[in-house]
PDB file of C-alpha atoms in Angstrom:
ATOM      1  CA  MET A   1       0.086   0.036  -0.198  1.00  0.00           C
ATOM      2  CA  VAL A   2       1.224   3.747  -0.748  1.00  0.00           C
ATOM      3  CA  ASP A   3       0.505   6.819   0.500  1.00  0.00           C
ATOM      4  CA  SER A   4      -1.637   9.433  -2.043  1.00  0.00           C
ATOM      5  CA  MET A   5       0.632  10.312  -4.681  1.00  0.00           C
ATOM      6  CA  PHE A   6      -0.346  14.429  -4.844  1.00  0.00           C
ATOM      7  CA  ALA A   7       2.156  16.494  -2.273  1.00  0.00           C
ATOM      8  CA  SER A   8       0.383  19.241  -0.558  1.00  0.00           C
ATOM      9  CA  ASP A   9       1.936  21.940  -3.334  1.00  0.00           C
ATOM     10  CA  GLU A  10       0.557  20.032  -5.971  1.00  0.00           C
ATOM     11  CA  ARG A  11      -2.844  19.582  -4.813  1.00  0.00           C
ATOM     12  CA  SER A  12      -2.928  23.447  -4.025  1.00  0.00           C
ATOM     13  CA  ASP A  13      -1.635  23.830  -7.698  1.00  0.00           C
ATOM     14  CA  LEU A  14      -4.254  21.460  -8.956  1.00  0.00           C
ATOM     15  CA  SER A  15      -6.767  23.382  -7.227  1.00  0.00           C
ATOM     16  CA  ALA A  16      -6.169  26.619  -8.584  1.00  0.00           C
ATOM     17  CA  LEU A  17      -5.245  25.674 -11.926  1.00  0.00           C
ATOM     18  CA  TRP A  18      -9.138  24.595 -11.675  1.00  0.00           C
ATOM     19  CA  ASP A  19     -10.216  28.051 -10.659  1.00  0.00           C
ATOM     20  CA  GLU A  20      -8.321  29.870 -13.217  1.00  0.00           C
ATOM     21  CA  LEU A  21      -9.512  27.436 -15.999  1.00  0.00           C
ATOM     22  CA  VAL A  22     -13.340  27.687 -15.243  1.00  0.00           C
ATOM     23  CA  ALA A  23     -13.092  31.549 -14.579  1.00  0.00           C
ATOM     24  CA  GLY A  24     -11.491  32.286 -17.576  1.00  0.00           C
ATOM     25  CA  ARG A  25      -8.508  33.601 -16.662  1.00  0.00           C
ATOM     26  CA  CYS A  26      -5.996  30.998 -18.330  1.00  0.00           C
ATOM     27  CA  LYS A  27      -6.240  28.588 -20.954  1.00  0.00           C
ATOM     28  CA  VAL A  28      -4.472  25.065 -21.726  1.00  0.00           C
ATOM     29  CA  GLU A  29      -1.933  25.336 -24.379  1.00  0.00           C
ATOM     30  CA  GLY A  30      -0.904  21.416 -24.192  1.00  0.00           C
ATOM     31  CA  TRP A  31      -0.066  18.711 -22.003  1.00  0.00           C
ATOM     32  CA  GLU A  32       2.116  15.407 -22.220  1.00  0.00           C
ATOM     33  CA  HIS A  33       1.901  11.913 -20.791  1.00  0.00           C
ATOM     34  CA  ALA A  34       5.366  11.269 -19.464  1.00  0.00           C
ATOM     35  CA  PRO A  35       6.316   8.218 -18.213  1.00  0.00           C
ATOM     36  CA  ASP A  36       6.658   8.849 -14.450  1.00  0.00           C
ATOM     37  CA  SER A  37       4.554  12.211 -14.930  1.00  0.00           C
ATOM     38  CA  TRP A  38       1.241  14.241 -15.962  1.00  0.00           C
ATOM     39  CA  SER A  39       2.054  17.913 -17.053  1.00  0.00           C
ATOM     40  CA  VAL A  40      -0.248  20.720 -18.460  1.00  0.00           C
ATOM     41  CA  GLN A  41       1.016  24.027 -19.896  1.00  0.00           C
ATOM     42  CA  VAL A  42      -1.266  26.879 -19.256  1.00  0.00           C
ATOM     43  CA  THR A  43      -0.906  30.662 -20.329  1.00  0.00           C
ATOM     44  CA  ARG A  44      -2.906  33.808 -19.020  1.00  0.00           C
ATOM     45  CA  ARG A  45      -5.912  35.220 -21.513  1.00  0.00           C
ATOM     46  CA  PRO A  46      -5.452  37.984 -23.966  1.00  0.00           C
ATOM     47  CA  GLU A  47      -8.857  38.895 -23.058  1.00  0.00           C
ATOM     48  CA  VAL A  48      -7.790  39.431 -19.133  1.00  0.00           C
ATOM     49  CA  LEU A  49      -4.820  41.451 -19.800  1.00  0.00           C
ATOM     50  CA  GLN A  50      -7.475  43.766 -22.034  1.00  0.00           C
ATOM     51  CA  GLY A  51      -9.811  43.635 -19.248  1.00  0.00           C
ATOM     52  CA  PHE A  52     -12.364  41.711 -20.884  1.00  0.00           C
ATOM     53  CA  PRO A  53     -12.640  38.100 -19.214  1.00  0.00           C
ATOM     54  CA  PRO A  54     -14.971  35.528 -20.826  1.00  0.00           C
ATOM     55  CA  SER A  55     -16.872  33.438 -18.462  1.00  0.00           C
ATOM     56  CA  LEU A  56     -18.670  30.132 -18.396  1.00  0.00           C
ATOM     57  CA  ARG A  57     -22.095  29.618 -17.365  1.00  0.00           C
ATOM     58  CA  LEU A  58     -22.019  28.627 -13.541  1.00  0.00           C
ATOM     59  CA  ARG A  59     -24.735  25.905 -14.470  1.00  0.00           C
ATOM     60  CA  ASP A  60     -22.285  24.380 -16.933  1.00  0.00           C
ATOM     61  CA  VAL A  61     -19.448  24.551 -14.574  1.00  0.00           C
ATOM     62  CA  GLU A  62     -21.475  22.759 -12.005  1.00  0.00           C
ATOM     63  CA  ILE A  63     -22.421  20.104 -14.645  1.00  0.00           C
ATOM     64  CA  LEU A  64     -18.740  19.755 -15.653  1.00  0.00           C
ATOM     65  CA  GLU A  65     -17.431  19.060 -12.364  1.00  0.00           C
ATOM     66  CA  HIS A  66     -20.235  17.055 -12.025  1.00  0.00           C
ATOM     67  CA  ALA A  67     -19.462  14.580 -14.726  1.00  0.00           C
ATOM     68  CA  LEU A  68     -15.535  14.891 -14.118  1.00  0.00           C
ATOM     69  CA  LEU A  69     -15.814  14.002 -10.219  1.00  0.00           C
ATOM     70  CA  CYS A  70     -18.621  11.076 -11.108  1.00  0.00           C
ATOM     71  CA  GLY A  71     -17.016   9.542 -13.659  1.00  0.00           C
ATOM     72  CA  VAL A  72     -20.874   7.958 -15.519  1.00  0.00           C
ATOM     73  CA  ARG A  73     -22.289  10.431 -17.678  1.00  0.00           C
ATOM     74  CA  LYS A  74     -25.402   8.543 -17.604  1.00  0.00           C
ATOM     75  CA  LEU A  75     -25.900   9.193 -14.021  1.00  0.00           C
ATOM     76  CA  VAL A  76     -25.051  12.963 -14.136  1.00  0.00           C
ATOM     77  CA  ALA A  77     -27.693  13.140 -17.206  1.00  0.00           C
ATOM     78  CA  VAL A  78     -30.360  11.488 -14.455  1.00  0.00           C
ATOM     79  CA  ASP A  79     -29.258  14.014 -11.862  1.00  0.00           C
ATOM     80  CA  VAL A  80     -29.465  17.359 -13.789  1.00  0.00           C
ATOM     81  CA  GLY A  81     -32.299  16.108 -16.322  1.00  0.00           C
ATOM     82  CA  LEU A  82     -30.629  16.090 -19.441  1.00  0.00           C
ATOM     83  CA  SER A  83     -29.640  13.682 -22.175  1.00  0.00           C
ATOM     84  CA  CYS A  84     -26.256  11.929 -22.198  1.00  0.00           C
ATOM     85  CA  SER A  85     -25.944  13.865 -25.517  1.00  0.00           C
ATOM     86  CA  SER A  86     -26.447  17.271 -24.201  1.00  0.00           C
ATOM     87  CA  ILE A  87     -23.993  16.508 -21.487  1.00  0.00           C
ATOM     88  CA  ALA A  88     -21.369  15.623 -23.743  1.00  0.00           C
ATOM     89  CA  VAL A  89     -21.902  18.749 -25.834  1.00  0.00           C
ATOM     90  CA  ILE A  90     -21.460  20.932 -22.275  1.00  0.00           C
ATOM     91  CA  MET A  91     -18.654  19.346 -21.669  1.00  0.00           C
ATOM     92  CA  GLN A  92     -16.959  19.465 -25.341  1.00  0.00           C
ATOM     93  CA  ALA A  93     -17.787  23.115 -24.955  1.00  0.00           C
ATOM     94  CA  SER A  94     -16.501  23.726 -21.780  1.00  0.00           C
ATOM     95  CA  PHE A  95     -13.005  22.143 -22.738  1.00  0.00           C
ATOM     96  CA  GLN A  96     -13.013  24.292 -25.570  1.00  0.00           C
ATOM     97  CA  PHE A  97     -13.664  26.960 -23.723  1.00  0.00           C
ATOM     98  CA  MET A  98     -10.491  26.180 -21.785  1.00  0.00           C
ATOM     99  CA  GLY A  99      -8.282  25.742 -24.416  1.00  0.00           C
ATOM    100  CA  VAL A 100      -8.549  22.122 -24.817  1.00  0.00           C
ATOM    101  CA  SER A 101      -9.463  20.513 -28.270  1.00  0.00           C
ATOM    102  CA  CYS A 102     -10.547  16.947 -27.775  1.00  0.00           C
ATOM    103  CA  VAL A 103     -13.308  15.173 -26.984  1.00  0.00           C
ATOM    104  CA  PRO A 104     -14.650  14.638 -23.504  1.00  0.00           C
ATOM    105  CA  SER A 105     -13.192  10.589 -23.520  1.00  0.00           C
ATOM    106  CA  ARG A 106      -9.972  11.953 -24.366  1.00  0.00           C
ATOM    107  CA  ILE A 107      -9.840  14.526 -21.322  1.00  0.00           C
ATOM    108  CA  PRO A 108      -6.341  14.837 -20.083  1.00  0.00           C
ATOM    109  CA  GLY A 109      -6.264  13.080 -16.626  1.00  0.00           C
ATOM    110  CA  ILE A 110      -4.718  16.015 -15.273  1.00  0.00           C
ATOM    111  CA  LEU A 111      -7.228  18.058 -15.666  1.00  0.00           C
ATOM    112  CA  VAL A 112      -9.678  15.275 -14.032  1.00  0.00           C
ATOM    113  CA  ALA A 113      -7.222  15.738 -10.798  1.00  0.00           C
ATOM    114  CA  ALA A 114      -7.578  19.146 -10.693  1.00  0.00           C
ATOM    115  CA  ALA A 115     -11.401  19.159 -10.384  1.00  0.00           C
ATOM    116  CA  HIS A 116     -11.162  16.574  -7.939  1.00  0.00           C
ATOM    117  CA  ALA A 117      -8.434  18.336  -5.920  1.00  0.00           C
ATOM    118  CA  ARG A 118     -10.813  21.581  -5.907  1.00  0.00           C
ATOM    119  CA  ARG A 119     -13.431  19.600  -4.294  1.00  0.00           C
ATOM    120  CA  HIS A 120     -11.072  17.495  -1.829  1.00  0.00           C
ATOM    121  CA  PRO A 121     -11.426  18.761   1.582  1.00  0.00           C
ATOM    122  CA  ASP A 122      -7.620  18.621   2.766  1.00  0.00           C
ATOM    123  CA  THR A 123      -6.621  20.830  -0.612  1.00  0.00           C
ATOM    124  CA  GLU A 124      -4.918  23.846   1.254  1.00  0.00           C
ATOM    125  CA  PRO A 125      -6.955  26.987  -1.212  1.00  0.00           C
ATOM    126  CA  ARG A 126      -4.376  29.089  -3.071  1.00  0.00           C
ATOM    127  CA  SER A 127      -4.980  32.798  -4.777  1.00  0.00           C
ATOM    128  CA  GLY A 128      -4.140  31.724  -8.047  1.00  0.00           C
ATOM    129  CA  LEU A 129      -1.337  30.217 -10.301  1.00  0.00           C
ATOM    130  CA  ARG A 130       2.166  31.413 -10.249  1.00  0.00           C
ATOM    131  CA  LEU A 131       2.544  32.559 -13.616  1.00  0.00           C
ATOM    132  CA  ALA A 132       5.614  33.468 -14.880  1.00  0.00           C
ATOM    133  CA  GLN A 133       6.908  37.061 -16.294  1.00  0.00           C
ATOM    134  CA  PRO A 134       7.160  37.329 -19.150  1.00  0.00           C
ATOM    135  CA  PRO A 135       5.611  35.507 -20.640  1.00  0.00           C
ATOM    136  CA  LEU A 136       2.788  34.659 -18.763  1.00  0.00           C
ATOM    137  CA  ARG A 137       3.005  30.814 -18.521  1.00  0.00           C
ATOM    138  CA  GLN A 138       3.127  28.059 -16.133  1.00  0.00           C
ATOM    139  CA  THR A 139       3.674  24.160 -16.350  1.00  0.00           C
ATOM    140  CA  LEU A 140       1.921  22.134 -13.900  1.00  0.00           C
ATOM    141  CA  ARG A 141       3.541  18.428 -13.324  1.00  0.00           C
ATOM    142  CA  VAL A 142       2.441  15.552 -11.224  1.00  0.00           C
ATOM    143  CA  GLY A 143       3.205  11.896 -10.568  1.00  0.00           C
ATOM    144  CA  ARG A 144       1.251   9.847 -12.410  1.00  0.00           C
ATOM    145  CA  PRO A 145      -1.051   8.003 -10.186  1.00  0.00           C
ATOM    146  CA  ASP A 146      -1.484   4.973 -12.494  1.00  0.00           C
ATOM    147  CA  ALA A 147       1.749   3.902 -11.251  1.00  0.00           C
ATOM    148  CA  VAL A 148       0.242   1.848  -8.583  1.00  0.00           C
ATOM    149  CA  LEU A 149      -1.756  -0.171 -11.024  1.00  0.00           C
ATOM    150  CA  ALA A 150       1.166  -2.255 -11.863  1.00  0.00           C
ATOM    151  CA  ALA A 151       0.519  -4.464  -8.612  1.00  0.00           C
ATOM    152  CA  TRP A 152      -2.953  -5.018  -9.513  1.00  0.00           C
ATOM    153  CA  LEU A 153      -2.892  -6.012 -13.302  1.00  0.00           C
ATOM    154  CA  ALA A 154      -0.961  -8.353 -15.415  1.00  0.00           C
ATOM    155  CA  PRO A 155       1.573  -6.343 -17.190  1.00  0.00           C
ATOM    156  CA  ALA A 156      -0.085  -6.416 -20.789  1.00  0.00           C
ATOM    157  CA  GLU A 157      -3.174  -4.993 -19.153  1.00  0.00           C
ATOM    158  CA  LEU A 158      -1.043  -2.300 -17.337  1.00  0.00           C
ATOM    159  CA  ALA A 159       0.584  -1.487 -20.399  1.00  0.00           C
ATOM    160  CA  VAL A 160      -2.812  -0.964 -22.287  1.00  0.00           C
ATOM    161  CA  MET A 161      -4.475   0.779 -19.537  1.00  0.00           C
ATOM    162  CA  ARG A 162      -1.976   3.457 -19.626  1.00  0.00           C
ATOM    163  CA  LEU A 163      -2.312   4.069 -23.298  1.00  0.00           C
ATOM    164  CA  LEU A 164      -5.932   4.379 -22.668  1.00  0.00           C
ATOM    165  CA  VAL A 165      -5.620   6.840 -20.120  1.00  0.00           C
ATOM    166  CA  GLU A 166      -3.056   8.753 -22.049  1.00  0.00           C
ATOM    167  CA  GLY A 167      -6.278   9.107 -24.528  1.00  0.00           C
ATOM    168  CA  LEU A 168      -5.163   6.816 -27.173  1.00  0.00           C
ATOM    169  CA  SER A 169      -8.168   4.773 -29.377  1.00  0.00           C
ATOM    170  CA  TYR A 170      -8.483   1.071 -29.228  1.00  0.00           C
ATOM    171  CA  ALA A 171      -6.412   1.265 -32.844  1.00  0.00           C
ATOM    172  CA  GLU A 172      -4.142   3.509 -32.070  1.00  0.00           C
ATOM    173  CA  ILE A 173      -3.395   0.761 -28.880  1.00  0.00           C
ATOM    174  CA  ALA A 174      -3.293  -1.992 -31.178  1.00  0.00           C
ATOM    175  CA  ARG A 175      -0.954  -0.072 -33.846  1.00  0.00           C
ATOM    176  CA  ALA A 176       1.589   0.710 -30.691  1.00  0.00           C
ATOM    177  CA  ARG A 177       1.781  -2.260 -29.341  1.00  0.00           C
ATOM    178  CA  GLN A 178       1.365  -4.657 -32.756  1.00  0.00           C
ATOM    179  CA  THR A 179      -1.528  -6.795 -31.871  1.00  0.00           C
ATOM    180  CA  SER A 180      -5.544  -6.843 -32.793  1.00  0.00           C
ATOM    181  CA  ILE A 181      -7.867  -4.353 -31.642  1.00  0.00           C
ATOM    182  CA  ARG A 182      -9.955  -7.423 -30.234  1.00  0.00           C
ATOM    183  CA  THR A 183      -7.063  -8.111 -28.227  1.00  0.00           C
ATOM    184  CA  VAL A 184      -6.918  -4.859 -26.901  1.00  0.00           C
ATOM    185  CA  ALA A 185     -10.542  -4.698 -26.269  1.00  0.00           C
ATOM    186  CA  ASN A 186     -10.409  -7.952 -24.264  1.00  0.00           C
ATOM    187  CA  GLN A 187      -7.196  -6.579 -22.144  1.00  0.00           C
ATOM    188  CA  VAL A 188      -9.116  -3.382 -21.442  1.00  0.00           C
ATOM    189  CA  ALA A 189     -12.512  -5.099 -20.498  1.00  0.00           C
ATOM    190  CA  THR A 190     -10.467  -7.424 -18.046  1.00  0.00           C
ATOM    191  CA  GLY A 191      -8.735  -4.409 -16.640  1.00  0.00           C
ATOM    192  CA  PHE A 192     -11.807  -2.538 -16.041  1.00  0.00           C
ATOM    193  CA  ARG A 193     -13.315  -5.397 -14.101  1.00  0.00           C
ATOM    194  CA  ARG A 194     -10.374  -5.955 -12.052  1.00  0.00           C
ATOM    195  CA  LEU A 195     -10.548  -2.155 -10.902  1.00  0.00           C
ATOM    196  CA  SER A 196     -14.672  -2.352 -10.842  1.00  0.00           C
ATOM    197  CA  VAL A 197     -14.903   0.819 -13.351  1.00  0.00           C
ATOM    198  CA  SER A 198     -16.960   0.816 -16.371  1.00  0.00           C
ATOM    199  CA  GLY A 199     -14.880   3.226 -18.617  1.00  0.00           C
ATOM    200  CA  ARG A 200     -12.017   5.442 -19.076  1.00  0.00           C
ATOM    201  CA  ALA A 201     -13.709   8.157 -17.570  1.00  0.00           C
ATOM    202  CA  GLU A 202     -14.583   6.462 -14.272  1.00  0.00           C
ATOM    203  CA  LEU A 203     -10.791   4.970 -14.310  1.00  0.00           C
ATOM    204  CA  LEU A 204      -9.688   8.706 -14.333  1.00  0.00           C
ATOM    205  CA  CYS A 205     -11.886   9.494 -11.574  1.00  0.00           C
ATOM    206  CA  LEU A 206     -10.258   6.604  -9.798  1.00  0.00           C
ATOM    207  CA  LEU A 207      -7.011   7.992 -10.436  1.00  0.00           C
ATOM    208  CA  ALA A 208      -7.976  11.220  -9.632  1.00  0.00           C
ATOM    209  CA  ARG A 209      -8.586   9.678  -6.134  1.00  0.00           C
ATOM    210  CA  TRP A 210      -5.546   7.686  -5.664  1.00  0.00           C
ATOM    211  CA  GLY A 211      -3.476  10.859  -6.323  1.00  0.00           C
ATOM    212  CA  LEU A 212      -5.393  12.196  -3.299  1.00  0.00           C
ATOM    213  CA  ASP A 213      -6.033   9.828  -1.171  1.00  0.00           C
ATOM    214  CA  GLU A 214      -4.429   6.407  -0.199  1.00  0.00           C
ATOM    215  CA  PRO A 215      -5.304   4.053  -2.802  1.00  0.00           C
ATOM    216  CA  ALA A 216      -7.587   1.475  -1.827  1.00  0.00           C
ATOM    217  CA  PRO A 217      -7.678  -2.299  -2.774  1.00  0.00           C
ATOM    218  CA  PRO A 218      -9.595  -3.433  -6.172  1.00  0.00           C
ATOM    219  CA  ALA A 219     -12.664  -5.549  -5.210  1.00  0.00           C
ATOM    220  CA  ARG A 220     -11.247  -8.209  -7.482  1.00  0.00           C
ATOM    221  CA  ARG A 221      -7.668 -10.021  -6.658  1.00  0.00           C
ATOM    222  CA  PRO A 222      -4.522  -9.518  -8.466  1.00  0.00           C
ATOM    223  CA  PRO A 223      -3.785 -11.601 -11.474  1.00  0.00           C
ATOM    224  CA  ALA A 224      -1.503 -14.370 -10.402  1.00  0.00           C
ATOM    225  CA  SER A 225       2.400 -13.777 -11.349  1.00  0.00           C
ATOM    226  CA  THR A 226       2.833 -17.368 -12.347  1.00  0.00           C
ATOM    227  CA  PRO A 227       2.793 -17.970 -16.315  1.00  0.00           C
ATOM    228  CA  ALA A 228      -0.814 -19.537 -17.381  1.00  0.00           C
ATOM    229  CA  ALA A 229       0.945 -22.715 -18.978  1.00  0.00           C
ATOM    230  CA  GLU A 230       3.009 -23.082 -15.601  1.00  0.00           C
ATOM    231  CA  ARG A 231      -0.283 -22.528 -13.745  1.00  0.00           C
ATOM    232  CA  ARG A 232      -2.330 -25.324 -15.853  1.00  0.00           C
ATOM    233  CA  ALA A 233       1.019 -27.839 -15.572  1.00  0.00           C
ATOM    234  CA  VAL A 234       0.546 -27.716 -11.632  1.00  0.00           C
ATOM    235  CA  SER A 235      -3.097 -28.128 -11.422  1.00  0.00           C
ATOM    236  CA  ARG A 236      -2.808 -30.992 -13.836  1.00  0.00           C
ATOM    237  CA  GLN A 237      -0.144 -32.700 -11.593  1.00  0.00           C
ATOM    238  CA  VAL A 238      -2.230 -31.679  -8.378  1.00  0.00           C
ATOM    239  CA  ARG A 239      -5.329 -33.772  -9.724  1.00  0.00           C
ATOM    240  CA  ARG A 240      -2.943 -36.796 -10.758  1.00  0.00           C
ATOM    241  CA  VAL A 241      -1.595 -36.835  -7.225  1.00  0.00           C
ATOM    242  CA  GLU A 242      -5.483 -36.320  -5.513  1.00  0.00           C
ATOM    243  CA  ASP A 243      -6.958 -38.909  -7.918  1.00  0.00           C
ATOM    244  CA  SER A 244      -4.417 -41.539  -7.499  1.00  0.00           C
ATOM    245  CA  PRO A 245      -5.678 -44.872  -5.001  1.00  0.00           C
ATOM    246  CA  SER A 246      -2.063 -44.557  -2.860  1.00  0.00           C
ATOM    247  CA  ALA A 247      -2.611 -40.822  -2.193  1.00  0.00           C
ATOM    248  CA  THR A 248      -3.451 -39.556   1.467  1.00  0.00           C
ATOM    249  CA  HIS A 249      -5.765 -37.187   2.130  1.00  0.00           C
ATOM    250  CA  TYR A 250      -5.965 -34.871   5.334  1.00  0.00           C
ATOM    251  CA  PRO A 251      -8.705 -32.607   6.405  1.00  0.00           C
ATOM    252  CA  VAL A 252      -8.242 -29.106   6.062  1.00  0.00           C
ATOM    253  CA  PRO A 253      -7.989 -27.504   9.124  1.00  0.00           C
ATOM    254  CA  ALA A 254     -10.901 -25.023  10.229  1.00  0.00           C
ATOM    255  CA  THR A 255     -10.032 -21.042   9.896  1.00  0.00           C
TER     256      THR A 255
END
């Protein structure tokens, strides 16, 4: 078991980042998924410097935060009385307002973590980002919370899930790993079952919570480290011994 991934100052930076983005004071210029970290580059909006800051509707902000904190769009739609497609339109428009040009299913994990940090009770509030002058730019970097998945997923599942977290499609993952889309889909489905999540959005919520709190064990047991062929050979050997007429059977002690 490991402690939370994000340090106190990282929590505060993430929370301040979210406040700045939804208030329209800065926008995302780009993001990166390194092997051991997530990062995002933001700049001050020119409209803010000119005294004409843009703004998001309060209801859109509430729906966006609800979706990122929940991770299940259908539940959000039921809660706010809208269709799933309407939720998707609001999310995509809000992301474009923040400078993020992607569909909701590919939102960077660090922005999901920022929304969670803003609502986390242990986050120390900060008035704003410490943007360097000039230019008015800052890069925020945090450790990848999906690093802890190595203890709970098979190596192939882990590799596929990390690429999925980075926003790659099944076809892109298949090309990167030189395998079939069906194999990728099976590995993703197995990983989701082990972690008790329904999709990428819910997985990002889980990772964001792990970045802020100590990870909880998954509902399903981690895969055995012994290769499958070796496990089958051992199982056959055990059955042969148990079926042998000379085998001696001992009672199992009570626990």
